[in-house]
Amino acid sequence: MQSFLNQIAEELWEKNDSFDNLVFILPGKRAGTFLKNNISQVVSKTIFAPEIYSIESFIEMISGLSYATNTQQLFELYNAYLNIGSEEKESFYSFSKWGQILLQDFNEIDRYLVPPDKLFSYLSVIQEMNQWHLKPNKTKLIEDYLSFWNNLEELHTAFNKNLLENGSGHQGLVYKEACNNLSDYINTSKNKKHVFIGFNALNTAEVFIIKEFLKEGNSDIYWDVDNCFLKDKVHDAGFFIRQYQKEWSYFKNHSLKGLSEYYSTTKNIQITGVPKNVSQAKYVGDLILHLNEKDPNQIKKTAVILGDETLLNPILNSLPAEINQVNITMGYPLDKTPIAGMFTQLFDLYIQLDSQGWFYKNLLSFLVHPYVQKILSSEDKNIVNGIKAEVNKRNWIYITPSKLKSIFPETTEGLTLLFSYENAEPSHFLNNVIALIELLKSKFQLQENHLELEYLYHFHTLFNELKMLSGEYPFLNDLKALQSIFKELISIEKVNFRGEPLEGLQIMGMLESRNLDFETVIITSVNEGILPAGKTNNSFIPFDIKREFGLPAYKEKDAVYTYHFYRLLQRAKNIYLIYNTEPDVIEGGEKSRFISQLLTDEHHIENIVTKIAVPQINSILNTPVSIEKDSDIMSKISAVFKKGLSPSSLTNYIKNPINFYKQKILKLEETLEVEETIASKTFGTILHKAMEILYEPFLGAFLTEGKLKEQRPKIRGVVKHELLKTYAEEDISRGKNLIAFNVIVAYIDSFILKEIENIKHHTIKIIALEKDLSVDIDVPGIDTPVILKGTLDRVDEKDGMLRIIDYKTGSVLSSNVEVVLWDEIIENYDRSKAFQLLCYSFMYQIINPIEKMSAGIISFKNLGSGPFYFSTKNSRNTSKKDFNITKDTLDLFQEQLVKLIQEIANPAVPFIAKED
């Protein structure tokens, strides 16, 4: 296969003895590098390299202007906007949302040499008609709206004038000026022959320029298109070139040059559907590995074309280790780089900063960013972990810069740059961000991390430009506006990768493939919405006006994609088209119409193989976790027995032995986290403590109505005092914490009122509150002493009968405290509350032997149901219950308790996870 550029180089060398007077103009810079290489292969002697331009750089040279950056354009546009019309002006932050669309429209109007006065006149009249109504007077809103449309021509003129005064322009203005200066350029370069190579969709300015050169008779144009598409009157791959052939007078006497007949040759075409983007990347990696194993030299002639450029990173990470040379010919979007996330979060932090400080979740989320950790890294201390630990320990829901400095009084440079009240002001923010980039630069240089340094360089340039512009333009005076322009810029700017363009595997975007030919082509994301991009209407100019003035619309944009797609297929021998089988809004729609067209193409229908590829999934047997008890675990179990087993730790074992293993053997504690709202555990702790304080005056005494009523006004103060030990005062004064505070107060108040009603008919004497118990028990077969310990919430006497009371803030059912079969108490977690009550009774009986007692749970969630007393039943169907806990009852319980402890101590019984 002969490439298009090689064909042109050969043809021109045959016609010319020298390339000294030739000027080559191509669609992009990339093709220029390949053309130069092809010329060196064709020419058999040493010559001076000819002038080679991309169309943009060539037109820039003719115009005498330089291209203004997107940032400069937006600022100049807003500056012009402020100085025209009398209607109320929007802030820069609001303007930046739609300013980019206006820039695109102005650019398109000038590139297509549309008379702005006529187009904007059309626009304003249409808007006037849209707002027509019977009422004679228009509202101010409608007047301002129409004024905007009426002022567009003036805005366009002022904007272009400002740019011209600075010697710069947007692309459309540069093209327009080039058209104005073209005759002067042609007159000064009559001794040069200009050759235009590989163009397809030309704007009006390009058409004008090329036609003027061709009119001079000393220029030429070569088209990179297959005859097959030209002959097919409906195929969009030849849409534009058929148009030029028909409309240009030049082609009445000249034939099209550069045409090929390769598309209809036999090709190996494989169409593969793969689920989701990451799977596409993995599939490409496997495909390249297979190609490399088959023929390593073939990789040099292979190109991976990314329909969706965000697949670049996944594909680079999926390439096999055997591929040691890769050339990336595309820009990677700046907003997809890892460092962009850090700056975006930093903007968000300071926009959200208020008098209370930062919400802890936002701050901690920022601190876990890898680059923030790198900025704060220190040899002698881990600043990020220190901040997180202190925030969790002090339960800070809102954090100020001064609080952060209190953790590390000897602040580091990174901490000062990241967290300062001054950063809320744009100029300080930009200065500190630039200083942060310098700090990161020094760290990356030590690690020789060249890719990250490249990212940093682009952000350094961007922030310096923003700093310069914010000083020049006073309207950039708040962080929201700065963030808006920052987001716009990083979504447009790209990191350009540089490599050896003529070696190794080539990875590029669709546009970068212009004029380049490869034997093996792999195209990813061949889905609707990506290839082609589909209908997008980011324009203020309606479709019918675009049609009227010859501006490109959906049809033309689809034809551009069609041309690039089929041009890649023209000379390729092996074609791999990969599409996403799981369409969605972000990753494209259904498989592309290009695939459907190929499947009905008479030239290749017999050579196409279609298949669906899915990742290999190995099934994993869900076997429960089992921990064997070795000598080390057995010694730790003995230590647990000596320290003491609580009723809750034993019920934890009943629920799931693995939980007991983690908590008691491995001593894994729950991660300390900030409680922005009162957690159920904290809720219960505060209620228990408040109940203890309020009932302390009754220890050893009988409850009386008068004294209980005296306690009611104290409830709110006691609960608040306990809450403030965990939360700052402002944190319980609003939101869910305020609700929880009032719920605790209401629970306790309702309970005391119920107690007042109770003592009208019964006598209640308080024996103990929050009493700690600890007893030694003998367990047959275990030499180690076993301690059982726990805390009783309340012990009292009701009408002379001893009661053990356990407070619960959750719901309780009577079935939770009933026992029919005693084995259930250590096998069924639903009986855990009965188990706990018996544990407390068992310990109390050992310390204070008593003939009988009762034990019950007071559920604050359903106080109306009264205490839920432990009871035994002969069968599930009977309603007869025995509420007395006697020595016989506790002997039966002791049997089960011993059995449970023996199981824990048995080395032959592993810790086995139970399903929740």
Coordinates of N, CA and C in Angstrom, one line a residue, residues 349-437:
L349 N -13.7 24.9 48.1 CA -13.4 25.1 49.6 C -13.6 26.6 49.9
Y350 N -13.0 27.4 49.1 CA -13.0 28.9 49.5 C -14.3 29.5 49.1
I351 N -15.0 29.0 48.1 CA -16.3 29.5 47.8 C -17.3 29.2 48.9
Q352 N -17.1 28.0 49.5 CA -18.0 27.5 50.6 C -17.6 28.1 51.9
L353 N -16.4 28.7 52.1 CA -16.0 29.2 53.4 C -16.9 30.3 53.9
D354 N -17.4 30.1 55.1 CA -18.2 31.1 55.8 C -17.6 31.4 57.2
S355 N -18.4 32.1 58.0 CA -17.9 32.5 59.3 C -17.7 31.3 60.2
Q356 N -18.4 30.2 60.0 CA -18.2 29.0 60.8 C -16.9 28.2 60.3
G357 N -16.5 28.4 59.1 CA -15.3 27.7 58.6 C -15.8 26.7 57.5
W358 N -15.1 25.6 57.3 CA -15.4 24.6 56.3 C -16.1 23.5 57.0
F359 N -17.1 22.9 56.3 CA -17.7 21.7 56.7 C -16.7 20.6 56.7
Y360 N -16.6 19.8 57.8 CA -15.5 18.8 57.9 C -15.4 17.8 56.8
K361 N -16.6 17.4 56.2 CA -16.5 16.4 55.1 C -15.8 17.0 53.9
N362 N -16.1 18.3 53.6 CA -15.5 18.9 52.4 C -14.0 19.0 52.6
L363 N -13.6 19.4 53.9 CA -12.1 19.6 54.2 C -11.4 18.2 54.1
L364 N -12.0 17.2 54.8 CA -11.3 15.9 54.8 C -11.3 15.3 53.4
S365 N -12.3 15.5 52.6 CA -12.3 15.0 51.2 C -11.1 15.7 50.4
F366 N -10.9 17.0 50.7 CA -9.8 17.7 50.0 C -8.4 17.1 50.5
L367 N -8.3 16.9 51.8 CA -7.1 16.4 52.4 C -6.6 15.0 51.8
V368 N -7.6 14.2 51.4 CA -7.2 12.9 50.9 C -6.7 12.9 49.5
H369 N -6.8 14.1 48.8 CA -6.3 14.1 47.4 C -4.8 13.9 47.4
P370 N -4.3 13.0 46.5 CA -2.9 12.7 46.6 C -1.9 13.9 46.5
Y371 N -2.3 14.9 45.7 CA -1.4 16.1 45.6 C -1.4 16.9 46.9
V372 N -2.6 17.0 47.6 CA -2.6 17.7 48.8 C -1.7 17.0 49.8
Q373 N -1.8 15.7 49.8 CA -0.9 14.9 50.7 C 0.6 15.1 50.4
K374 N 0.8 15.2 49.1 CA 2.2 15.5 48.7 C 2.7 16.9 49.2
I375 N 1.8 17.9 49.0 CA 2.1 19.2 49.5 C 2.4 19.3 51.0
L376 N 1.6 18.5 51.7 CA 1.7 18.5 53.2 C 2.7 17.5 53.8
S377 N 3.3 16.7 52.9 CA 4.2 15.6 53.3 C 5.4 16.2 54.0
S378 N 5.8 15.6 55.1 CA 6.9 16.0 55.9 C 7.7 14.8 56.4
E379 N 9.0 14.9 56.6 CA 9.8 13.8 57.0 C 9.5 13.4 58.5
D380 N 9.2 14.4 59.3 CA 9.1 14.1 60.7 C 7.6 13.9 61.2
K381 N 6.6 14.3 60.4 CA 5.2 14.1 60.8 C 4.3 14.0 59.7
N382 N 3.2 13.3 59.9 CA 2.2 13.1 58.9 C 1.0 14.1 59.2
I383 N 1.1 15.3 58.5 CA 0.2 16.4 58.8 C -1.3 16.0 58.5
V384 N -1.5 15.3 57.3 CA -2.9 15.0 57.0 C -3.5 14.1 58.0
N385 N -2.8 13.0 58.4 CA -3.3 12.1 59.4 C -3.5 12.8 60.8
G386 N -2.6 13.7 61.1 CA -2.7 14.5 62.3 C -4.0 15.3 62.3
I387 N -4.3 16.0 61.2 CA -5.5 16.8 61.1 C -6.7 16.0 61.2
K388 N -6.8 14.8 60.5 CA -7.9 14.0 60.5 C -8.2 13.4 61.9
A389 N -7.1 13.0 62.6 CA -7.3 12.4 63.9 C -7.8 13.5 64.9
E390 N -7.3 14.7 64.8 CA -7.7 15.8 65.7 C -9.1 16.2 65.5
V391 N -9.5 16.3 64.2 CA -10.9 16.6 63.8 C -11.9 15.6 64.4
N392 N -11.5 14.3 64.2 CA -12.4 13.2 64.7 C -12.4 13.2 66.3
K393 N -11.3 13.4 66.9 CA -11.2 13.4 68.3 C -12.0 14.6 69.0
R394 N -11.9 15.7 68.4 CA -12.6 16.9 69.0 C -14.0 17.1 68.4
N395 N -14.4 16.2 67.5 CA -15.7 16.2 66.9 C -16.0 17.6 66.3
W396 N -15.1 18.1 65.5 CA -15.2 19.4 64.8 C -16.1 19.2 63.6
I397 N -17.3 19.8 63.6 CA -18.1 19.7 62.4 C -17.8 20.8 61.4
Y398 N -17.4 22.0 62.0 CA -16.9 23.1 61.1 C -15.5 23.4 61.6
I399 N -14.6 23.7 60.6 CA -13.2 23.9 60.8 C -12.7 25.1 60.2
T400 N -12.1 26.0 61.0 CA -11.5 27.3 60.5 C -10.0 27.1 60.3
P401 N -9.4 28.0 59.5 CA -8.0 28.0 59.4 C -7.2 28.1 60.7
S402 N -7.8 28.9 61.7 CA -7.2 29.0 63.0 C -7.2 27.7 63.8
K403 N -8.3 26.9 63.6 CA -8.3 25.6 64.2 C -7.2 24.7 63.7
L404 N -7.0 24.7 62.4 CA -6.0 23.9 61.8 C -4.6 24.3 62.3
K405 N -4.4 25.6 62.4 CA -3.1 26.1 62.9 C -2.9 25.7 64.4
S406 N -4.0 25.6 65.1 CA -3.9 25.2 66.5 C -3.4 23.7 66.6
I407 N -3.6 22.9 65.6 CA -3.1 21.5 65.6 C -1.6 21.5 65.4
F408 N -1.2 22.3 64.4 CA 0.3 22.4 64.1 C 0.7 23.9 64.3
P409 N 1.0 24.3 65.5 CA 1.4 25.7 65.7 C 2.6 26.1 64.8
E410 N 3.5 25.2 64.6 CA 4.7 25.4 63.7 C 4.3 25.0 62.3
T411 N 3.5 25.9 61.7 CA 2.9 25.6 60.4 C 3.9 25.5 59.3
T412 N 3.7 24.6 58.4 CA 4.5 24.4 57.2 C 4.1 25.3 56.1
E413 N 4.9 25.5 55.1 CA 4.6 26.4 54.0 C 3.3 25.9 53.3
G414 N 3.2 24.6 53.1 CA 2.1 24.0 52.4 C 0.8 24.3 53.1
L415 N 0.8 24.1 54.5 CA -0.4 24.4 55.3 C -0.9 25.8 55.2
T416 N 0.1 26.7 55.2 CA -0.2 28.2 55.2 C -0.8 28.5 53.8
L417 N -0.2 28.0 52.7 CA -0.7 28.3 51.4 C -2.1 27.7 51.1
L418 N -2.3 26.5 51.7 CA -3.6 25.9 51.4 C -4.8 26.5 52.2
F419 N -4.5 26.8 53.5 CA -5.6 27.2 54.4 C -5.3 28.6 55.0
S420 N -5.9 29.6 54.4 CA -5.8 30.9 54.9 C -7.0 31.7 54.5
Y421 N -7.5 32.5 55.5 CA -8.7 33.4 55.2 C -8.4 34.3 54.0
E422 N -7.1 34.7 53.8 CA -6.8 35.6 52.7 C -7.1 35.0 51.3
N423 N -7.1 33.6 51.2 CA -7.3 33.0 49.9 C -8.7 33.2 49.4
A424 N -9.6 33.7 50.2 CA -11.0 34.0 49.7 C -11.0 35.2 48.8
E425 N -9.9 35.9 48.8 CA -9.7 37.1 47.9 C -9.0 36.7 46.6
P426 N -9.5 37.0 45.4 CA -8.9 36.4 44.2 C -7.4 36.6 44.0
S427 N -6.9 37.8 44.2 CA -5.4 38.0 44.0 C -4.6 37.1 44.9
H428 N -5.0 37.0 46.2 CA -4.2 36.2 47.1 C -4.4 34.7 46.8
F429 N -5.6 34.4 46.3 CA -5.8 33.0 45.9 C -4.9 32.6 44.8
L430 N -4.8 33.4 43.8 CA -3.9 33.2 42.6 C -2.4 33.1 43.0
N431 N -2.0 34.0 43.8 CA -0.6 34.0 44.3 C -0.3 32.8 45.0
N432 N -1.2 32.3 45.9 CA -0.9 31.1 46.7 C -1.0 29.9 45.8
V433 N -1.9 29.8 44.8 CA -1.9 28.7 43.9 C -0.6 28.6 43.1
I434 N -0.1 29.7 42.6 CA 1.1 29.7 41.9 C 2.3 29.2 42.8
A435 N 2.3 29.6 44.1 CA 3.3 29.2 45.0 C 3.1 27.7 45.3
L436 N 1.9 27.2 45.3 CA 1.7 25.7 45.5 C 2.2 24.9 44.3
I437 N 2.0 25.5 43.1 CA 2.6 24.8 41.9 C 4.1 24.7 42.0

